[in-house]
Short mmCIF file of C-alpha atoms in Angstrom, two decimals:
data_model
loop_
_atom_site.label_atom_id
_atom_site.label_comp_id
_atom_site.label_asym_id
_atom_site.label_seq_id
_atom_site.Cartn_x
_atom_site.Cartn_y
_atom_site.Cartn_z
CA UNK G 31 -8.08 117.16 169.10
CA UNK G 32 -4.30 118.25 169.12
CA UNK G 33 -2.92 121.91 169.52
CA UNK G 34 -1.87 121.85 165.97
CA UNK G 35 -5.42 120.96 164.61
CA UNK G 36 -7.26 123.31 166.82
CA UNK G 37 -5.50 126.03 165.75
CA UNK G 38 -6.32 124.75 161.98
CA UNK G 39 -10.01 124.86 162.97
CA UNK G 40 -9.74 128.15 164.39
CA UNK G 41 -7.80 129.31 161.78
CA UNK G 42 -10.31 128.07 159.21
CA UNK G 43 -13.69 129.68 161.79
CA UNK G 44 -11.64 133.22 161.80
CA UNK G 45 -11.67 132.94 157.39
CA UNK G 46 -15.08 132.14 158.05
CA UNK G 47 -16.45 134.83 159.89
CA UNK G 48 -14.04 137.00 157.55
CA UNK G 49 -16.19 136.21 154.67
CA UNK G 50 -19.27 136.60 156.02
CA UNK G 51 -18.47 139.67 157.58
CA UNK G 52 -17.38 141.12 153.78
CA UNK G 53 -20.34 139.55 152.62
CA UNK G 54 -22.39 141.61 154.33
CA UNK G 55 -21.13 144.56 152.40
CA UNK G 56 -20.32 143.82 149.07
CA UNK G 57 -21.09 141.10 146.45
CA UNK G 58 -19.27 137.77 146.34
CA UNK G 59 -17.57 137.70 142.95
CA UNK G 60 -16.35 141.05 143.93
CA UNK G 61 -14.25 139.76 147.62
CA UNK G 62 -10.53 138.98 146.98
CA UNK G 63 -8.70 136.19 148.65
CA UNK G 64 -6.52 139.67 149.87
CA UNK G 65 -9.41 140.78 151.73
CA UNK G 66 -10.41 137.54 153.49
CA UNK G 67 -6.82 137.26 154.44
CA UNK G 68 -6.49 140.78 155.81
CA UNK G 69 -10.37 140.64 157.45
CA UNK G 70 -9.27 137.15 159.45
CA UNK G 71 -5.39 138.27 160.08
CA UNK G 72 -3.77 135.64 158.17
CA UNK G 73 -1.45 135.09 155.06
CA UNK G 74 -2.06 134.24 151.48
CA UNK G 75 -0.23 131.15 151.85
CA UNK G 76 -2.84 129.95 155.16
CA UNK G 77 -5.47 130.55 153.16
CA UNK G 78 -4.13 128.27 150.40
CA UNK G 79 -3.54 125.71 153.19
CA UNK G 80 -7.01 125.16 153.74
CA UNK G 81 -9.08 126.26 150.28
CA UNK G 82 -8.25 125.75 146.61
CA UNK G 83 -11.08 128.69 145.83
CA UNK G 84 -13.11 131.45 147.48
CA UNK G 85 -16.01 129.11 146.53
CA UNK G 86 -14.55 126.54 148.98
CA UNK G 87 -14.29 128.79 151.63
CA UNK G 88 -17.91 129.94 151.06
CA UNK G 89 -19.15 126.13 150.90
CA UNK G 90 -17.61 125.61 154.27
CA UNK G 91 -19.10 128.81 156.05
CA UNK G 92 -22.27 127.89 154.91
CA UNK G 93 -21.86 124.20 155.95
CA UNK G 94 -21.58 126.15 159.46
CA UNK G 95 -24.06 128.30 159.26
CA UNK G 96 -26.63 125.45 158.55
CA UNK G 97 -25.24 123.12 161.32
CA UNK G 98 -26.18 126.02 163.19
CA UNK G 99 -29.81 125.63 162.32
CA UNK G 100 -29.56 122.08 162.29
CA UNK G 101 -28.58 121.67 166.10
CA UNK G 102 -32.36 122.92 166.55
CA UNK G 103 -33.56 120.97 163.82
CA UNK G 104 -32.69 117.71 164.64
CA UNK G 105 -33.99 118.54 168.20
CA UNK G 106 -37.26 118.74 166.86
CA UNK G 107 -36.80 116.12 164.03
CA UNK G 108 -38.03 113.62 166.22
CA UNK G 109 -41.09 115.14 167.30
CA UNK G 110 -42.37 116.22 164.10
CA UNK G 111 -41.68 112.72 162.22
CA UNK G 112 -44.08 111.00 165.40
CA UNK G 113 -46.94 113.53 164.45
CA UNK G 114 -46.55 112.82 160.97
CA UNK G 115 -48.38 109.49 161.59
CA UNK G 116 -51.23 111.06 163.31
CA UNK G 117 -52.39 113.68 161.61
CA UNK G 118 -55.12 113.36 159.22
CA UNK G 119 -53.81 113.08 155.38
CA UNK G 120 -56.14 116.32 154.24
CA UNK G 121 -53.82 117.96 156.94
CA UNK G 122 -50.50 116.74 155.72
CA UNK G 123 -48.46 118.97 153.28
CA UNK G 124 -45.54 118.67 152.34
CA UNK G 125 -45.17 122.62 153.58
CA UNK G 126 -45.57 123.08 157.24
CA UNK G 127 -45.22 126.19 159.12
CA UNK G 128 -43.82 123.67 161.98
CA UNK G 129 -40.57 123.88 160.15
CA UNK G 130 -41.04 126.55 157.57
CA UNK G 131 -41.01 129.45 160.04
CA UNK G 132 -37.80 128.73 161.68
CA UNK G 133 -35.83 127.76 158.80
CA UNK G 134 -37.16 131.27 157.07
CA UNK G 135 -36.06 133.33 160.03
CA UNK G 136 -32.51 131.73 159.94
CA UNK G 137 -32.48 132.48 156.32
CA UNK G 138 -32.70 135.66 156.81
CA UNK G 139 -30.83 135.99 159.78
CA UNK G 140 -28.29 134.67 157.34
CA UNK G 141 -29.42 136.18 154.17
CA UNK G 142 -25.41 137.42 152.94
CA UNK G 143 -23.98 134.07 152.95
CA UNK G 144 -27.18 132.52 151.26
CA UNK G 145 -27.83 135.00 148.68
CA UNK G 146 -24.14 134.22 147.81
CA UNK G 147 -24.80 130.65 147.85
CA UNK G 148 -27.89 131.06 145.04
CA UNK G 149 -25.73 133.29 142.82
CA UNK G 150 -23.12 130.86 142.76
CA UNK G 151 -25.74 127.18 143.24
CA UNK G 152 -22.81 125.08 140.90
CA UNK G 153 -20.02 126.50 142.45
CA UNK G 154 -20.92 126.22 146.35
CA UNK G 155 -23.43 123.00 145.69
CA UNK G 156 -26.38 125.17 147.25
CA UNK G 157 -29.28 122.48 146.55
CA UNK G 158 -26.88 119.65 148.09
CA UNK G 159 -27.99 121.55 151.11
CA UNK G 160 -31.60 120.00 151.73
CA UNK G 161 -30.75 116.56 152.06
CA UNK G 162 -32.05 117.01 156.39
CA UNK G 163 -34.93 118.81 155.21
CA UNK G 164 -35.61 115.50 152.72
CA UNK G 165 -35.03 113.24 155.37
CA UNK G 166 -36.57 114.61 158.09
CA UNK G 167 -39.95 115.76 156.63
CA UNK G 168 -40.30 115.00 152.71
CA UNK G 169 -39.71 111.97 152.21
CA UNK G 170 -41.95 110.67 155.42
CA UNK G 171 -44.42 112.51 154.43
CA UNK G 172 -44.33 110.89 150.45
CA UNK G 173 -44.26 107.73 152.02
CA UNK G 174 -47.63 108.67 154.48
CA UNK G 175 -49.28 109.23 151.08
CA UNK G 176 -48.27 106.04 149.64
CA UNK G 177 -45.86 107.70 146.84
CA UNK G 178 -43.81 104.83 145.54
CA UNK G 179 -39.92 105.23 146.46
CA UNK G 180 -38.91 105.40 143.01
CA UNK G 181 -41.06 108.46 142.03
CA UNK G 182 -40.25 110.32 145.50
CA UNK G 183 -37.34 112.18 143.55
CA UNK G 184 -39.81 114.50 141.49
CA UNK G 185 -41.93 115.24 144.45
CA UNK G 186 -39.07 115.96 145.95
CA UNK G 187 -37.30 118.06 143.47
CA UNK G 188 -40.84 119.88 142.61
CA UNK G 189 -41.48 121.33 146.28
CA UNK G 190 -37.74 121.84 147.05
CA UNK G 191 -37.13 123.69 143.71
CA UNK G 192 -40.67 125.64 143.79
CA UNK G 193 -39.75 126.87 147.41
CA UNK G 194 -36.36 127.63 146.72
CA UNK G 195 -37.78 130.07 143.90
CA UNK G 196 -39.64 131.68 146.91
CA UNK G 197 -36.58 131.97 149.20
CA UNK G 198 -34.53 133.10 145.93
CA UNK G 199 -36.88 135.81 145.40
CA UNK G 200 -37.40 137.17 149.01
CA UNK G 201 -33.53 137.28 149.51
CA UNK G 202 -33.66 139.58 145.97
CA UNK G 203 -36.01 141.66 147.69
CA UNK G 204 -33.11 141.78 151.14
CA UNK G 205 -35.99 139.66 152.80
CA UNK G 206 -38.08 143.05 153.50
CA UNK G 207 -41.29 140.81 153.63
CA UNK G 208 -41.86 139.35 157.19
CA UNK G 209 -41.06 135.69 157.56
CA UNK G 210 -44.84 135.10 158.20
CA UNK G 211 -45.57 137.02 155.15
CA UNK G 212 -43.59 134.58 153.10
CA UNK G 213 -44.49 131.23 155.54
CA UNK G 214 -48.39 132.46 154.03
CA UNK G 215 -47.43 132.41 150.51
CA UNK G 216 -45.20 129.41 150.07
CA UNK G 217 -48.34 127.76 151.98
CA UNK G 218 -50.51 128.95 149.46
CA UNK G 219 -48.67 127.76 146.53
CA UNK G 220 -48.97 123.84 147.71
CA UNK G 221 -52.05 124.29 149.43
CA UNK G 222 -54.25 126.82 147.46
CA UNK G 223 -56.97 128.42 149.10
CA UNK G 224 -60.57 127.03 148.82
CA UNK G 225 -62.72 129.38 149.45
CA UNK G 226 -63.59 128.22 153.44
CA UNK G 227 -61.30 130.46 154.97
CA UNK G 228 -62.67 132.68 157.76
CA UNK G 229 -66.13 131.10 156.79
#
């Protein structure tokens, strides 16, 4: 990397951790590219260098914030995907606290920037966002069961969307429920309780 493109790249990280910092106090649609600018110590015209929109600022702070949680995720990718073929199929869900817990506490470790990302899903392509968890643990999972590639998509979409109701709600809420509080119930809603528990 050249001078002139690390200083783009740290230009862009100080806009990042601009936004996130205002996101912390106020709503989204209410920051002004003014702020950001003034929060990171650059002009109007830098900013314009590197983002058409707010939105495309807030797409690429978040694309940081997740690679963030990635670095430990793929670190553990590997592991998980080799246990997947030895565990017994009344034991595989498609929901496991193996990588539900973590991903939760990052959530809400960075709740601002991802409550910003659900109120504005079209805008800052919030969904786009799961493809690792797909790879990584859906879809080998589908295929353990024997779920034909072509209908993969709607178990897919079904957990994703179903969990991402869960997450949606708990950042309403400023994530005030623990993380194991909410690791319990999105495990309940795929894998209901039947009646054995602390038999």
């Amino acid at each position: 990397m050249n001078k002139s493109e690390s200083k783009y790249f740290h230009t862009a990280l100080l806009m990042d951790e601009a936004l996130i910092a205002l996101l912390k106090v106020k709503d989204l649609e209410y920051i002004t590219v003014k702020e950001i600018c003034e929060k990171a110590g650059v002009n109007r015209s830098t900013f314009y260098l590197h983002y058409e929109t707010i939105a495309d600022l807030v797409n690429e702070a978040m694309e940081n914030v997740t690679k963030r949680f990635l670095s430990y995720f793929t670190q553990n990718a590997d592991d998980f995907i080799g246990k997947i073929d030895e565990k017994d199929l009344k034991d595989l869900v498609l929901i496991t606290q193996d990588y539900l817990r973590p991903y939760l506490q990052f959530i809400s470790d960075h709740k601002n920037v991802y409550r910003a990302a659900f109120r504005n899903p079209n805008e800052m392509q919030a969904y786009a966002r799961y493809r690792d968890l797909k790879k990584y643990f859906l879809e080998p999972i589908l295929k353990r069961f024997g779920i034909p590639d072509a209908f993969q998509q709607y178990y897919i979409a079904y957990y994703i969307e179903g969990t991402m109701a869960v997450i949606k709600e708990w950042l309403n809420n400023d994530c005030r429920d623990s993380v194991e509080t909410v690791v319990h119930i999105i495990e309940a809603c795929v894998r209901p309780f039947d009646g054995t528990e602390g038999k």
